[in-house]
Amino acid sequence: MLETLRQIVQEVNAASGLEDALGIIVRQVRVAMGTEVCSIYLREPGGERFIFRATEGLNQEQVGLASLAAGEGLVGTVAEREEPLNLENAESHPNFRFFPDLGEEHFDAFLGVPIIHQRDVLGVLVVQQAEHRRFDESEEAFLVTMSAQLAAVIAHARVTGAVDSDEVAEGAPAKIGGVPGAPGIAIGTCVVVSPIADLYAVPRKTVKDRRAELHAFRFALDRVREDIQGVADNLGGELSPEDHALFDVYLGILDDSSIGREVVGLIKAGQWAQGALSKVMIEHIRHFERMEHSYLKERAVDVKDLGTRVLSYLQASTKEEQVFPDNAVLVGEELTASSLGEIPREKLAGLISVRGSGNSHVAILARAMGVPTVMGAVDLPYTRLEGRSVVIDGYNGTVHLNPRPEVLSRFKEVVDSDLELNKDLESLRDQPCVTLDGHRMPLWVNTGLMADVVRSLEQGAEGVGLYRTEVPFLLRERFPSEEEQRQIYRNQLEAFAPRPVTMRTLDIGGDKSLPYFPIEEDNPFLGWRGIRVTLDHPEIFLSQVRAMLKANDGLGNLRIMLPMISSVSELDEALDLIRRSHREVVQEGVTTELPSIGVMVEVPSAVYQARALARRVDFLSVGSNDLTQYLLAVDRNNARVADLYHSLHPAVLQALQEVATAAMAEGKKVGICGELAGDPEGAVLLLAMGYDMLSMNATSLPKVKKALRNVSLVEARELLAAALQREDPAEIHALLERFLAEHGMERFIHNPVD
Ligand code: PEP
Ligand code: MG
């Protein structure tokens, strides 16, 4: 059964579009289950009716015509109840509805299972048989498993259908769900970012200059032939003639008479060389993978290897030529911080990443840069989007292809209103952040890139609450030396002096791995991360702290902060190392006091030990991004569980209150540097909890300032008291939205446009 399932899913995955995929499913499931009929009903895009979309065994002419509402007929009943329906005599069921043209009258036995993707009922998969019998348990289990596996493929194919205008009526609107990455609306043109040499991530493109593409392809082929010939020659003495012949077979795969010819054919038809190569190679890889014979199956690996080699040469030859359109929206499987560096900022309108979530580091950087971003758009057929126009809604985490004119104009209105709001906010730049009843709340920024510095100062930042030192580490090919680090840190400290700059010691692990220091773990967020790594490598920690202290020479605005502390012993150890470094650099002639030292509270144990930690240091700073992930056991990078990641969850609010109270009890300052600080709703609650400072990305700062200047501390406390009474995050969210609206801040609330 497992093998049959695997084969069907694989074949459906390789389908060219939705119609093809549905056709394969009904054909193959009918054969696998030995039934007379297999049909699929799919919910119409944007509607509620279930349309008869594919069949083997019923009247093909009714495909696309017959349809049922949820709850109507047996199919509608399956859809409504979201569970299988297994009947030996369909007609005797009270909900049975007869469709004269379908040709169902001969079939008594009926088994229908819902097709559900991310809680959404996409359709119903049905098998029918003339024999008067109930399908047995194993048949039902097979169909349920099949449907569960196919749901994601169908969801994906549905969107793909909207992208390929030859599949569905041209320009069919499609809305693809993801999660909010960075706020704002972007209307622009897709530029697909593909990882180097990944045959499966090559964007589709057509070109005019076919000769140039043919030339590039032949050139790349020649280089690969030379490489392989070179390897064969090097091994010449060690190989038997038979072994040597294997290289000829290998090279033969790319011959003009076989795969090479197919690629050339597609290029001549107008595709660009990389796209043509990827299409042909993937088809051949799938073909070999499906083979029964293990020797032939193995050939898939060879074909993939050869294809990848040719692709690398093609990519190398086009690298320098990339020209970005205006309002470019970068789209990729998994965008990284470095992909942002490849495009000039003035060309960049937005980002869409198929993987990752709003708390992935690329999203955090995007927020700092003010680039609207959608993360976790898992159903987006991103390789087909090159050059397509797209709208991204970074407030609600949705991507819109071919939006209807009225939807597009509503998006344009939001863009205009955002521009207007930003102008309003600019006037606040030099105003202090003071509540209506005179309470002062310092607003600081989170930084990492040098570019953040200018933006932060422009927005009126009063200090840096979190300088992510791993960012310069991530952008290098080896650990920076102590002197290199000193210079980087000096730039930060000087740029903000006399304002304080809080430097966090290296926080790698989790989703931040250095290319030159790979950490491979099954559970990276629960593994070797943050302070755990640097305490195990005191040489890294010491040189970083020494570099920070030296950079502070004569300035005095450095603060040091320790990430991922989960017990006091880690803190004691780190404090010893910092004090030791301080003694050393002072002996070396550097003028610096021992800076303020703080602990990040970002794991639950630190919440419960907040007083013990606070006693040992000068300040606490809550890392609410990680704290939320660990309190709720929700991976901050996983789009599948992103809707469970509630930064205003009652448990999170209680933890935040507990940390603030603990710090106050020890007479220590407490701040927050997670993304919650940059959310106007969150900021009002944090003010009420007694936080002494909020640190956020530079883009959020003016909004938070506006929000806090519009409320009084007394009102904020009343709001907090009410919020702490609520048991559900949605209720808290609704309460806060109402509060913002009542205080003239509707413009900070962004409900979906359609
Ligand atoms: C946090 O976890 O809230 C935090 C500020 O650190 P980072 O996002 O860099 O993990
Ligand atoms: Mg963190």
PDB file of N, CA and C in Angstrom, residues 6 63 101 133 194-195 225 318 375 384 450 507 517 523 534 610 613-614 618 711 714:
ATOM      1  N   ARG A   6       3.007   6.011  -2.602  1.00  0.00           N
ATOM      2  CA  ARG A   6       4.192   6.801  -2.960  1.00  0.00           C
ATOM      3  C   ARG A   6       4.219   7.069  -4.468  1.00  0.00           C
ATOM      4  N   VAL A  63     -18.180  16.933 -16.569  1.00  0.00           N
ATOM      5  CA  VAL A  63     -17.057  17.543 -15.857  1.00  0.00           C
ATOM      6  C   VAL A  63     -17.114  19.063 -16.040  1.00  0.00           C
ATOM      7  N   ASP A 101     -27.683  13.230 -15.271  1.00  0.00           N
ATOM      8  CA  ASP A 101     -26.694  13.122 -16.348  1.00  0.00           C
ATOM      9  C   ASP A 101     -25.356  12.532 -15.941  1.00  0.00           C
ATOM     10  N   ARG A 133     -22.127  -3.300  -1.497  1.00  0.00           N
ATOM     11  CA  ARG A 133     -21.271  -3.696  -0.371  1.00  0.00           C
ATOM     12  C   ARG A 133     -20.668  -2.448   0.269  1.00  0.00           C
ATOM     13  N   SER A 194      16.830  32.062  -7.127  1.00  0.00           N
ATOM     14  CA  SER A 194      16.969  30.616  -6.984  1.00  0.00           C
ATOM     15  C   SER A 194      18.302  30.306  -6.342  1.00  0.00           C
ATOM     16  N   PRO A 195      18.282  29.313  -5.474  1.00  0.00           N
ATOM     17  CA  PRO A 195      19.554  28.909  -4.888  1.00  0.00           C
ATOM     18  C   PRO A 195      20.467  28.413  -5.993  1.00  0.00           C
ATOM     19  N   ARG A 225      31.545  18.568 -20.105  1.00  0.00           N
ATOM     20  CA  ARG A 225      32.233  17.440 -20.760  1.00  0.00           C
ATOM     21  C   ARG A 225      33.723  17.463 -20.416  1.00  0.00           C
ATOM     22  N   THR A 318      25.520  33.937 -16.387  1.00  0.00           N
ATOM     23  CA  THR A 318      24.520  35.022 -16.430  1.00  0.00           C
ATOM     24  C   THR A 318      24.560  35.888 -15.170  1.00  0.00           C
ATOM     25  N   MET A 375       5.857  35.766   4.461  1.00  0.00           N
ATOM     26  CA  MET A 375       6.652  34.558   4.667  1.00  0.00           C
ATOM     27  C   MET A 375       5.721  33.343   4.604  1.00  0.00           C
ATOM     28  N   ARG A 384       7.331  29.812 -11.211  1.00  0.00           N
ATOM     29  CA  ARG A 384       6.590  30.255 -12.401  1.00  0.00           C
ATOM     30  C   ARG A 384       6.267  31.738 -12.378  1.00  0.00           C
ATOM     31  N   MET A 450      24.962  48.092   9.124  1.00  0.00           N
ATOM     32  CA  MET A 450      25.349  49.504   9.228  1.00  0.00           C
ATOM     33  C   MET A 450      24.198  50.383   8.698  1.00  0.00           C
ATOM     34  N   ASP A 507      24.989  35.250  19.038  1.00  0.00           N
ATOM     35  CA  ASP A 507      23.823  34.376  19.227  1.00  0.00           C
ATOM     36  C   ASP A 507      23.644  33.542  17.965  1.00  0.00           C
ATOM     37  N   PHE A 517      30.925  27.672  10.229  1.00  0.00           N
ATOM     38  CA  PHE A 517      30.862  27.001  11.531  1.00  0.00           C
ATOM     39  C   PHE A 517      29.522  26.265  11.614  1.00  0.00           C
ATOM     40  N   ASN A 523      17.245  19.204  16.611  1.00  0.00           N
ATOM     41  CA  ASN A 523      16.368  20.199  17.236  1.00  0.00           C
ATOM     42  C   ASN A 523      17.144  21.477  17.514  1.00  0.00           C
ATOM     43  N   THR A 534      28.991  29.899  23.000  1.00  0.00           N
ATOM     44  CA  THR A 534      30.154  30.745  23.306  1.00  0.00           C
ATOM     45  C   THR A 534      30.812  30.338  24.630  1.00  0.00           C
ATOM     46  N   ALA A 610      13.870  35.100  37.210  1.00  0.00           N
ATOM     47  CA  ALA A 610      14.194  36.475  36.837  1.00  0.00           C
ATOM     48  C   ALA A 610      14.831  37.250  37.990  1.00  0.00           C
ATOM     49  N   LEU A 613      18.443  36.210  38.475  1.00  0.00           N
ATOM     50  CA  LEU A 613      19.272  36.722  37.372  1.00  0.00           C
ATOM     51  C   LEU A 613      19.473  38.226  37.534  1.00  0.00           C
ATOM     52  N   ALA A 614      18.376  38.921  37.838  1.00  0.00           N
ATOM     53  CA  ALA A 614      18.435  40.386  37.946  1.00  0.00           C
ATOM     54  C   ALA A 614      19.432  40.807  39.023  1.00  0.00           C
ATOM     55  N   ASP A 618      22.948  44.299  35.708  1.00  0.00           N
ATOM     56  CA  ASP A 618      22.433  45.673  35.780  1.00  0.00           C
ATOM     57  C   ASP A 618      21.046  45.807  35.168  1.00  0.00           C
ATOM     58  N   VAL A 711      -2.080  57.883  24.391  1.00  0.00           N
ATOM     59  CA  VAL A 711      -2.758  57.237  25.526  1.00  0.00           C
ATOM     60  C   VAL A 711      -2.172  57.760  26.843  1.00  0.00           C
ATOM     61  N   VAL A 714      -2.626  55.746  32.880  1.00  0.00           N
ATOM     62  CA  VAL A 714      -3.782  55.254  33.640  1.00  0.00           C
ATOM     63  C   VAL A 714      -4.669  54.373  32.754  1.00  0.00           C
TER      64      VAL A 714
END
